Amino acid sequence: MRSGVWLRVGVHAVGLFPLARWVVLGATQGLSANPQEFLTRSSGVWALALLWAVLCVTPARRLTGWTRLVRYRRALGLYAFFYTVLHVIAWAIWDRGGAPAAMWTDLWQRDFIGVGAIAVLLLVPLALTSTNGWIRRLGRWWRRLHWLIHPAAVLSVLHFEWMRAGKNDFLEPRIYAVILAVLLGVRLWWWWENRAKQRFDQHRLG
Amino acid sequence: MHVEQSRDIPPSGITPESVWLGRRRWLRQMAAGSLALGMGGLARASAGDGPTGPVLPAPPNARWSTTEKPNSWHDITTYNNFYEFGTGKGDPAEYAGRMRLRPWAVKIDGAVGKPMTLDLDDLRKLAPLEERVYRLRCVEAWSLVVPWIGYSLSHLLQRVEPTADARYVVFTSAVQPDVMPGVRQRILDWPYVEGLRMDEAMHPLTLLTFGLYGHDLPPQDGAPLRIIVPWKYGFKSAKSLVHIRLQAEQPVSSWMRAAPDEYGFYANVNPSVPHPRWSQATERRIGTGFFASRIPTLPFNGYAESVAGLYQGMDLRRNF
């Protein structure tokens, strides 16, 4: 019970930290001479980091046996989506001047904007179906739908990588890519192991 | 003297400008309720961020200056691209102070009658210094207005007596690996190399630059001397120069080598040629506050009247 309270506090502390950080930086001249660019990039990076945190939940649960962790996955996911939405709004208003035509051109002219947009579109249904009602209504389809987080994560890191390609500066996106590879790798490994075990069991039964 | 009087505020006297600009910005943000978003610049009004470092006085040159309001010293010295010191905009301000600036010599050679190596004092005395307020447009679609101090590069180039083979000028920046974290990261092929066609280099707007806001160039802005080519994207204006070479062949710049589809040799500011990563149609003027909208980018960064003639008959879409 006690550890549950701390976990909950911890998750919200992590989720609200970027927002609190911006407030402090804003009050102390820390948002750089180009605060719009700073906030656009910062919201993107935090959306990515929180998405990665969501993907850590399942492996962490399997490794620690701490099943309670799953209860906080939704909060983490919604925080990730919250920063994703801020990132998109920042781009739309500050980068494209709120002009739909300029946004549309950007989507088609720039690959990194295009893949970013697809990633956002994949995340929208996940956020919308995060309520208890939708989880019940969708039943086993809920899990299948939420599998979309995987392609969304891959496209997000591609978005980051291609954005940085213009400046030949790949260190950060590659760190995210390596962590994602590990997170997806362990899933693949467990899935393969599981399948092998099932086959073995079937063989023995047969 | 007349020139000086024609200006309301001498740029060297703009020290308190950042203060009142900050105050104005703060008021504007208050009015717009942006403090509720936690994005106010409370500290801006009190930050002592006026020009620092050795004084380098120079009379303003109105002929080549814009009347637009210069950005604050703080904006110009904390928001920099100087990849030798890292790719973050704040990295140069943090690390460039470690650069060794004395002694400093620049070698000028190649297709010249009189190759020479000049130290900083020789270079500064070569022609009268003047202050020029230029727009600076970065390829990343932001811009600044900067009161630079220097003289037309043509003074130096004439001194070395270019030969008939001198069709291009190559600028090489300093490399001091022990104090340049970006050089150790191999983001680009170092040293940083840029170039201009001879007629571009000889154009009076092309400024050999030693100072900023009435002071020596701060390290993050390319101390002790750099080139400024105001009608081209900022990356063409190489910093911390150690070598200027005149030659017959068009050089391959560092950015052309790194991403040939994205960075061309000319890199003239051109709103109708989009970069793969940034539309170039509009720009964000730094220091104009949260609610300022982007401004339209002008061909040749607003210097078309002076420089468009250099490119007559050229397809600027192909020669980007």
Coordinates of C-alpha atoms in Angstrom, one line a residue:
Chain A
M1 CA 0.0 0.0 0.0
R2 CA 2.7 2.4 1.1
S3 CA 4.9 1.7 -1.9
G4 CA 1.8 2.2 -4.1
V5 CA 1.4 5.7 -2.8
W6 CA 5.1 6.5 -3.5
L7 CA 4.8 5.0 -7.0
R8 CA 1.9 7.2 -7.8
V9 CA 3.6 10.3 -6.5
G10 CA 6.7 9.3 -8.4
V11 CA 4.8 8.9 -11.7
H12 CA 3.1 12.3 -11.4
A13 CA 6.3 13.9 -10.3
V14 CA 8.0 12.6 -13.5
G15 CA 5.1 13.6 -15.7
L16 CA 4.9 17.1 -14.3
F17 CA 8.6 17.7 -14.0
P18 CA 9.1 19.1 -17.6
L19 CA 6.2 21.6 -17.1
A20 CA 7.7 22.7 -13.7
R21 CA 11.1 23.0 -15.3
W22 CA 9.8 25.3 -18.0
V23 CA 8.1 27.5 -15.4
V24 CA 11.4 27.8 -13.4
L25 CA 13.5 28.4 -16.6
G26 CA 10.9 30.9 -17.8
A27 CA 11.2 32.8 -14.5
T28 CA 15.0 32.8 -14.5
Q29 CA 15.8 33.7 -18.1
G30 CA 16.7 30.1 -18.9
L31 CA 14.6 29.5 -22.0
S32 CA 17.4 30.9 -24.3
A33 CA 17.1 33.8 -26.7
N34 CA 14.7 31.7 -28.7
P35 CA 12.2 30.4 -26.2
Q36 CA 9.8 29.2 -28.9
E37 CA 12.4 26.9 -30.3
F38 CA 13.5 25.8 -26.9
L39 CA 9.9 24.8 -25.9
T40 CA 9.2 23.1 -29.2
R41 CA 12.3 21.0 -28.9
S42 CA 11.9 20.4 -25.1
S43 CA 8.3 19.2 -25.5
G44 CA 9.4 16.8 -28.2
V45 CA 12.2 15.3 -26.2
W46 CA 10.0 14.9 -23.1
A47 CA 7.3 13.2 -25.2
L48 CA 9.9 10.8 -26.4
A49 CA 11.4 10.2 -23.0
L50 CA 7.9 9.5 -21.5
L51 CA 7.0 7.2 -24.3
W52 CA 10.2 5.2 -23.6
A53 CA 9.1 5.1 -19.9
V54 CA 5.8 3.5 -20.9
L55 CA 7.8 0.9 -22.9
C56 CA 9.9 0.2 -19.8
V57 CA 6.9 -0.9 -17.8
T58 CA 6.4 -4.4 -19.2
P59 CA 10.0 -5.4 -19.1
A60 CA 10.4 -3.9 -15.6
R61 CA 7.4 -5.8 -14.4
R62 CA 8.7 -9.1 -15.8
L63 CA 12.1 -8.6 -14.3
T64 CA 11.0 -7.4 -10.9
G65 CA 7.7 -9.4 -10.6
W66 CA 6.2 -6.2 -9.4
T67 CA 2.8 -6.4 -11.1
R68 CA 1.6 -3.2 -9.6
L69 CA 3.7 -1.2 -12.1
V70 CA 1.1 -1.7 -14.8
R71 CA -1.4 0.5 -13.0
Y72 CA 0.8 3.5 -13.7
R73 CA 1.4 2.8 -17.3
R74 CA -1.8 4.7 -18.3
A75 CA -0.7 7.9 -16.5
L76 CA 2.8 7.7 -18.1
G77 CA 1.2 7.2 -21.5
L78 CA -1.2 10.1 -21.1
Y79 CA 1.7 12.4 -20.0
A80 CA 3.6 11.3 -23.1
F81 CA 0.6 12.2 -25.2
F82 CA 0.2 15.5 -23.3
Y83 CA 3.8 16.6 -24.3
T84 CA 3.2 15.2 -27.8
V85 CA 0.2 17.5 -28.2
L86 CA 2.2 20.5 -26.8
H87 CA 5.0 19.7 -29.3
V88 CA 2.5 19.7 -32.2
I89 CA 0.9 22.9 -31.1
A90 CA 4.3 24.5 -30.7
W91 CA 5.2 23.5 -34.2
A92 CA 1.9 24.6 -35.6
I93 CA 1.9 28.1 -34.0
W94 CA 5.5 29.0 -33.6
D95 CA 7.1 27.3 -36.5
R96 CA 4.3 27.4 -39.1
G97 CA 2.7 30.6 -37.9
G98 CA -0.7 28.9 -37.4
A99 CA -1.2 28.8 -41.2
P100 CA -2.8 25.5 -42.3
A101 CA -1.3 25.9 -45.8
A102 CA 2.2 26.2 -44.3
M103 CA 1.6 23.2 -42.1
W104 CA 0.3 21.1 -45.0
T105 CA 3.4 22.0 -47.1
D106 CA 5.7 21.1 -44.3
L107 CA 4.1 17.7 -43.9
W108 CA 4.8 16.8 -47.5
Q109 CA 8.0 18.6 -48.1
R110 CA 9.9 17.4 -45.1
D111 CA 10.3 13.7 -44.3
F112 CA 11.0 14.2 -40.7
I113 CA 7.7 16.2 -40.2
G114 CA 5.9 13.5 -42.2
V115 CA 7.0 10.5 -40.0
G116 CA 6.4 12.6 -36.9
A117 CA 2.9 13.3 -38.0
I118 CA 2.3 9.5 -38.6
A119 CA 3.6 8.8 -35.1
V120 CA 1.2 11.3 -33.6
L121 CA -1.7 9.9 -35.6
L122 CA -0.9 6.4 -34.2
L123 CA -0.9 7.8 -30.7
V124 CA -4.2 9.6 -30.9
P125 CA -6.5 6.4 -30.8
L126 CA -4.4 5.1 -27.9
A127 CA -5.0 8.2 -25.9
L128 CA -8.7 8.2 -26.8
T129 CA -9.2 4.6 -25.7
S130 CA -7.3 4.9 -22.5
T131 CA -10.5 5.1 -20.3
N132 CA -11.9 2.2 -18.3
G133 CA -15.0 2.3 -20.5
W134 CA -13.0 1.8 -23.7
I135 CA -10.8 -0.9 -22.2
R136 CA -14.0 -2.8 -21.3
R137 CA -15.7 -2.2 -24.6
L138 CA -12.7 -3.2 -26.7
G139 CA -11.9 -6.3 -24.7
R140 CA -9.1 -8.3 -26.4
W141 CA -8.9 -5.7 -29.2
W142 CA -7.7 -3.1 -26.7
R143 CA -4.4 -4.9 -26.4
R144 CA -4.1 -5.3 -30.1
L145 CA -4.8 -1.6 -30.7
H146 CA -2.3 -0.5 -28.1
W147 CA 0.4 -2.6 -29.8
L148 CA 0.5 0.5 -32.1
I149 CA 2.8 2.2 -29.5
H150 CA 5.7 0.1 -31.0
P151 CA 5.5 1.6 -34.6
A152 CA 4.8 5.0 -33.0
A153 CA 8.0 4.8 -31.0
V154 CA 10.0 3.7 -34.0
L155 CA 8.7 6.6 -36.1
S156 CA 9.3 9.0 -33.3
V157 CA 12.9 8.2 -33.0
L158 CA 13.2 8.3 -36.8
H159 CA 11.6 11.8 -36.7
F160 CA 14.3 12.8 -34.1
E161 CA 17.1 11.2 -36.2
W162 CA 16.1 12.9 -39.4
M163 CA 15.6 16.2 -37.8
R164 CA 19.1 16.1 -36.5
A165 CA 20.5 14.8 -39.8
G166 CA 20.5 18.4 -41.1
K167 CA 23.1 19.3 -38.5
N168 CA 25.0 16.0 -38.6
D169 CA 24.3 15.7 -34.9
F170 CA 23.2 12.1 -34.1
L171 CA 24.3 11.5 -30.5
E172 CA 21.0 12.0 -28.8
P173 CA 18.7 10.3 -31.3
R174 CA 21.0 7.3 -31.3
I175 CA 20.9 7.0 -27.6
Y176 CA 17.1 6.8 -27.8
A177 CA 17.3 4.4 -30.7
V178 CA 19.6 2.0 -28.7
I179 CA 17.3 2.1 -25.7
L180 CA 14.3 1.4 -27.9
A181 CA 16.2 -1.4 -29.6
V182 CA 16.8 -3.0 -26.2
L183 CA 13.2 -2.5 -25.2
L184 CA 11.8 -4.0 -28.4
G185 CA 14.5 -6.7 -28.4
V186 CA 13.6 -8.1 -25.0
R187 CA 9.9 -8.3 -26.2
L188 CA 10.9 -10.1 -29.3
W189 CA 13.1 -12.4 -27.3
W190 CA 10.4 -13.2 -24.8
W191 CA 7.9 -13.8 -27.5
W192 CA 10.2 -16.2 -29.3
E193 CA 11.0 -18.0 -26.1
N194 CA 7.3 -18.3 -25.3
R195 CA 6.6 -19.7 -28.7
A196 CA 9.4 -22.2 -28.4
K197 CA 8.1 -23.3 -25.0
Q198 CA 4.6 -23.7 -26.4
R199 CA 5.9 -25.8 -29.2
F200 CA 7.9 -27.9 -26.8
D201 CA 4.8 -28.4 -24.6
Q202 CA 2.7 -29.3 -27.6
H203 CA 5.3 -31.8 -28.7
R204 CA 5.4 -33.4 -25.2
L205 CA 1.6 -33.6 -25.1
G206 CA 1.5 -35.1 -28.6
Chain B
M1 CA 30.6 63.4 -37.3
H2 CA 27.4 64.1 -39.2
V3 CA 26.8 60.4 -39.5
E4 CA 27.1 60.0 -35.8
Q5 CA 24.6 62.8 -35.1
S6 CA 22.0 61.4 -37.5
R7 CA 21.5 58.4 -35.2
D8 CA 19.4 58.8 -32.1
I9 CA 21.3 56.2 -30.1
P10 CA 24.9 55.3 -30.8
P11 CA 24.9 51.5 -30.8
S12 CA 27.7 51.5 -28.3
G13 CA 25.4 53.3 -25.9
I14 CA 22.8 50.6 -26.1
T15 CA 24.1 48.9 -23.0
P16 CA 20.8 49.5 -21.2
E17 CA 18.8 48.5 -24.2
S18 CA 18.5 44.9 -23.1
V19 CA 17.2 46.2 -19.8
W20 CA 14.4 48.3 -21.3
L21 CA 13.7 45.7 -23.9
G22 CA 13.3 43.2 -21.2
R23 CA 11.1 45.5 -19.2
R24 CA 8.9 46.1 -22.2
R25 CA 8.7 42.4 -23.0
W26 CA 7.8 41.7 -19.4
L27 CA 5.0 44.3 -19.6
R28 CA 3.8 42.9 -22.8
Q29 CA 3.7 39.4 -21.4
M30 CA 1.9 40.6 -18.3
A31 CA -0.7 42.2 -20.5
A32 CA -1.1 39.1 -22.5
G33 CA -1.4 36.9 -19.4
S34 CA 1.5 34.7 -20.4
L35 CA 2.9 34.7 -16.9
A36 CA 0.0 32.2 -16.2
L37 CA 1.9 29.9 -18.5
G38 CA 5.0 30.4 -16.5
M39 CA 6.9 31.8 -19.4
G40 CA 7.5 35.3 -18.3
G41 CA 11.0 36.8 -18.3
L42 CA 11.0 38.0 -14.7
A43 CA 14.8 37.9 -14.5
R44 CA 15.4 39.7 -17.8
A45 CA 14.8 43.2 -16.5
S46 CA 17.4 42.8 -13.8
A47 CA 20.0 40.8 -15.6
G48 CA 23.2 42.8 -16.1
D49 CA 23.8 41.6 -19.6
G50 CA 25.4 44.6 -21.3
P51 CA 28.5 44.5 -23.4
T52 CA 31.7 43.3 -21.7
G53 CA 35.3 42.9 -22.7
P54 CA 37.9 45.3 -24.1
V55 CA 36.4 48.4 -25.8
L56 CA 36.8 48.7 -29.6
P57 CA 35.4 52.0 -30.7
A58 CA 34.4 52.6 -34.2
P59 CA 32.2 55.2 -35.9
P60 CA 28.9 54.0 -37.4
N61 CA 28.7 53.6 -41.2
A62 CA 25.1 54.6 -42.0
R63 CA 25.5 53.7 -45.7
W64 CA 25.8 50.0 -45.0
S65 CA 23.7 49.8 -41.8
T66 CA 20.0 48.9 -41.3
T67 CA 17.9 51.1 -39.1
E68 CA 16.3 48.1 -37.5
K69 CA 16.7 47.8 -33.8
P70 CA 19.8 45.7 -32.9
N71 CA 19.3 42.6 -30.7
S72 CA 20.5 42.8 -27.1
W73 CA 24.1 41.8 -26.3
H74 CA 22.6 39.0 -24.3
D75 CA 20.7 37.6 -27.3
I76 CA 23.8 37.9 -29.6
T77 CA 26.2 36.3 -27.1
T78 CA 24.1 33.4 -25.7
Y79 CA 22.4 32.1 -28.8
N80 CA 25.1 30.9 -31.1
N81 CA 26.0 28.2 -33.6
F82 CA 29.7 27.5 -33.3
Y83 CA 30.0 23.7 -33.6
E84 CA 33.6 23.6 -32.6
F85 CA 32.2 24.1 -29.1
G86 CA 29.2 21.8 -29.4
T87 CA 25.9 21.8 -31.2
G88 CA 23.8 23.3 -28.5
K89 CA 23.0 27.0 -28.9
G90 CA 24.3 27.7 -25.4
D91 CA 27.5 25.6 -25.8
P92 CA 29.6 28.4 -27.4
A93 CA 28.8 30.8 -24.6
E94 CA 29.8 28.1 -22.1
Y95 CA 33.0 26.8 -23.7
A96 CA 34.4 29.3 -26.1
G97 CA 35.9 31.4 -23.3
R98 CA 38.7 28.7 -23.2
M99 CA 39.9 29.4 -26.7
R100 CA 43.4 30.8 -26.8
L101 CA 43.2 34.2 -28.5
R102 CA 46.7 35.6 -28.1
P103 CA 48.9 35.4 -30.0
W104 CA 46.8 35.2 -33.1
A105 CA 48.0 35.3 -36.7
V106 CA 46.2 35.0 -40.0
K107 CA 48.0 33.6 -43.0
I108 CA 46.9 35.0 -46.4
D109 CA 48.3 33.2 -49.3
G110 CA 47.5 31.3 -52.6
A111 CA 47.0 33.2 -55.8
V112 CA 48.4 36.5 -54.5
G113 CA 51.4 38.6 -55.3
K114 CA 52.2 39.3 -51.7
P115 CA 51.5 36.5 -49.4
M116 CA 51.7 37.5 -45.8
T117 CA 51.0 36.5 -42.2
L118 CA 49.5 39.3 -40.1
D119 CA 48.9 39.4 -36.4
L120 CA 45.7 40.8 -34.9
D121 CA 47.1 44.3 -34.3
D122 CA 48.4 44.5 -37.9
L123 CA 45.0 43.4 -39.2
R124 CA 43.0 45.9 -37.1
K125 CA 45.2 48.8 -38.3
L126 CA 45.0 47.8 -41.9
A127 CA 41.9 49.9 -42.6
P128 CA 39.7 52.2 -40.5
L129 CA 37.2 50.2 -38.3
E130 CA 33.5 51.1 -38.7
E131 CA 30.3 49.9 -37.1
R132 CA 27.8 48.3 -39.4
V133 CA 24.4 47.1 -38.2
Y134 CA 23.6 44.0 -40.3
R135 CA 20.8 41.6 -40.4
L136 CA 22.0 38.0 -39.8
R137 CA 19.8 35.2 -41.1
C138 CA 20.5 31.7 -40.0
V139 CA 19.6 28.7 -42.3
E140 CA 17.6 27.5 -39.3
A141 CA 15.1 30.2 -40.0
W142 CA 15.9 32.6 -37.2
S143 CA 17.4 36.1 -37.5
L144 CA 19.2 38.7 -35.5
V145 CA 20.2 42.4 -36.0
V146 CA 23.9 42.8 -35.0
P147 CA 26.1 45.9 -34.7
W148 CA 29.4 44.5 -36.0
I149 CA 32.7 46.3 -36.1
G150 CA 35.2 45.8 -38.9
Y151 CA 36.1 46.9 -42.4
S152 CA 35.4 45.6 -45.9
L153 CA 37.4 42.5 -46.6
S154 CA 38.3 44.1 -49.9
H155 CA 40.9 46.3 -48.1
L156 CA 42.8 43.2 -47.0
L157 CA 42.5 41.4 -50.3
Q158 CA 43.8 44.4 -52.2
R159 CA 46.8 44.6 -49.9
V160 CA 47.9 41.0 -50.9
E161 CA 47.6 41.8 -54.6
P162 CA 45.4 39.0 -56.0
T163 CA 46.7 37.4 -59.3
A164 CA 44.5 36.6 -62.3
D165 CA 44.0 33.1 -60.8
A166 CA 42.3 34.4 -57.7
R167 CA 38.7 33.5 -58.4
Y168 CA 37.7 32.1 -55.0
V169 CA 38.6 33.0 -51.4
V170 CA 38.8 30.2 -48.8
F171 CA 38.4 30.9 -45.1
T172 CA 39.7 28.4 -42.5
S173 CA 38.7 28.6 -38.9
A174 CA 40.9 27.8 -35.9
V175 CA 41.1 24.3 -34.4
Q176 CA 42.1 23.9 -30.8
P177 CA 41.0 20.4 -30.0
D178 CA 41.9 20.5 -26.3
V179 CA 39.4 23.3 -25.7
M180 CA 36.9 22.5 -28.4
P181 CA 34.6 19.7 -27.3
G182 CA 32.8 19.7 -30.7
V183 CA 36.0 19.1 -32.6
R184 CA 36.5 15.9 -30.6
Q185 CA 33.0 14.8 -31.5
R186 CA 33.7 14.9 -35.3
I187 CA 30.4 16.5 -36.2
L188 CA 32.1 18.0 -39.3
D189 CA 35.4 17.5 -41.0
W190 CA 37.5 20.1 -39.1
P191 CA 38.8 22.6 -39.6
Y192 CA 35.7 24.5 -40.6
V193 CA 36.1 25.7 -44.1
E194 CA 34.0 28.2 -46.0
G195 CA 34.4 30.1 -49.2
L196 CA 33.3 33.0 -51.4
R197 CA 33.6 33.8 -55.1
M198 CA 36.1 36.7 -55.6
D199 CA 33.5 39.2 -56.5
E200 CA 31.5 38.3 -53.4
A201 CA 34.5 38.6 -51.2
M202 CA 35.4 42.0 -52.8
H203 CA 31.8 43.4 -52.3
P204 CA 31.9 46.3 -49.8
L205 CA 29.2 44.5 -47.6
T206 CA 31.5 41.6 -46.9
L207 CA 33.0 42.6 -43.6
L208 CA 36.2 41.5 -41.9
T209 CA 34.8 41.7 -38.4
F210 CA 36.7 42.3 -35.1
G211 CA 34.0 43.6 -32.8
L212 CA 30.5 43.8 -31.6
Y213 CA 28.6 46.5 -29.8
G214 CA 31.7 48.7 -29.4
H215 CA 33.7 45.8 -27.9
D216 CA 36.1 43.1 -29.0
L217 CA 34.2 40.1 -30.5
P218 CA 33.4 37.7 -27.7
P219 CA 34.8 34.2 -28.2
Q220 CA 31.4 32.7 -28.9
D221 CA 30.8 35.1 -31.7
G222 CA 34.0 34.2 -33.5
A223 CA 36.8 36.0 -31.7
P224 CA 39.2 37.5 -32.5
L225 CA 38.2 38.0 -36.1
R226 CA 35.6 36.5 -38.5
I227 CA 34.0 37.2 -41.8
I228 CA 30.4 38.5 -42.1
V229 CA 28.5 38.1 -45.3
P230 CA 25.1 39.5 -44.5
W231 CA 23.2 38.4 -47.6
K232 CA 24.0 34.7 -47.1
Y233 CA 23.0 32.2 -44.4
G234 CA 25.0 32.6 -41.3
F235 CA 27.1 29.4 -41.7
K236 CA 28.9 31.1 -44.7
S237 CA 30.3 33.7 -42.2
A238 CA 33.3 31.7 -40.8
K239 CA 34.5 32.4 -37.3
S240 CA 37.9 32.7 -35.7
L241 CA 39.9 32.8 -38.9
V242 CA 43.5 31.6 -39.1
H243 CA 43.9 31.3 -42.9
I244 CA 42.6 33.1 -45.9
R245 CA 43.6 31.6 -49.2
L246 CA 42.9 32.8 -52.8
Q247 CA 42.7 30.1 -55.5
A248 CA 41.3 29.3 -58.9
E249 CA 39.0 26.4 -58.0
Q250 CA 35.7 26.6 -56.1
P251 CA 36.4 25.2 -52.6
V252 CA 34.2 22.5 -50.9
S253 CA 33.0 24.0 -47.7
S254 CA 32.6 21.9 -44.5
W255 CA 28.8 21.9 -44.9
M256 CA 28.9 21.0 -48.6
R257 CA 31.0 18.0 -47.6
A258 CA 28.7 17.0 -44.8
A259 CA 25.4 17.3 -46.7
P260 CA 25.8 18.2 -50.3
D261 CA 22.0 18.1 -51.1
E262 CA 21.3 20.5 -48.2
Y263 CA 24.1 23.0 -48.3
G264 CA 25.3 24.6 -51.5
F265 CA 28.3 26.8 -52.2
Y266 CA 26.3 30.0 -52.6
A267 CA 23.8 29.7 -49.7
N268 CA 22.3 33.1 -50.5
V269 CA 19.2 33.8 -48.4
N270 CA 16.3 32.9 -50.6
P271 CA 12.7 32.6 -49.4
S272 CA 11.7 30.7 -52.5
V273 CA 14.2 27.9 -52.2
P274 CA 13.2 25.7 -49.2
H275 CA 15.8 23.8 -47.3
P276 CA 15.0 20.1 -46.8
R277 CA 14.7 20.8 -43.1
W278 CA 13.4 24.3 -42.9
S279 CA 11.0 26.3 -45.1
Q280 CA 12.9 29.6 -45.8
A281 CA 9.8 31.7 -46.5
T282 CA 9.7 33.2 -43.0
E283 CA 12.0 33.7 -40.1
R284 CA 11.8 34.3 -36.3
R285 CA 13.4 37.5 -35.2
I286 CA 15.1 36.6 -31.9
G287 CA 14.2 38.8 -29.0
T288 CA 10.7 39.9 -30.2
G289 CA 8.8 38.0 -27.5
F290 CA 6.4 35.0 -27.4
F291 CA 3.6 36.6 -29.3
A292 CA 5.5 38.1 -32.1
S293 CA 4.7 36.4 -35.4
R294 CA 7.3 35.3 -37.8
I295 CA 8.4 37.8 -40.4
P296 CA 8.8 37.2 -44.2
T297 CA 12.3 36.5 -45.3
L298 CA 13.6 38.8 -48.0
P299 CA 15.6 37.7 -51.0
F300 CA 19.4 38.1 -50.2
N301 CA 18.3 38.9 -46.7
G302 CA 17.1 42.4 -47.8
Y303 CA 20.4 43.2 -49.5
A304 CA 19.2 42.4 -53.1
E305 CA 19.6 46.0 -54.2
S306 CA 23.3 45.8 -53.5
V307 CA 24.2 42.2 -54.4
A308 CA 21.6 40.7 -56.8
G309 CA 23.7 41.9 -59.7
L310 CA 26.5 39.5 -58.7
Y311 CA 24.2 36.6 -59.7
Q312 CA 22.8 37.8 -62.9
G313 CA 22.0 35.0 -65.3
M314 CA 22.5 32.3 -62.6
D315 CA 19.8 29.8 -61.8
L316 CA 19.6 30.4 -58.0
R317 CA 17.5 27.3 -57.5
R318 CA 20.3 25.1 -58.8
N319 CA 23.1 27.2 -57.3
F320 CA 21.5 27.2 -53.8

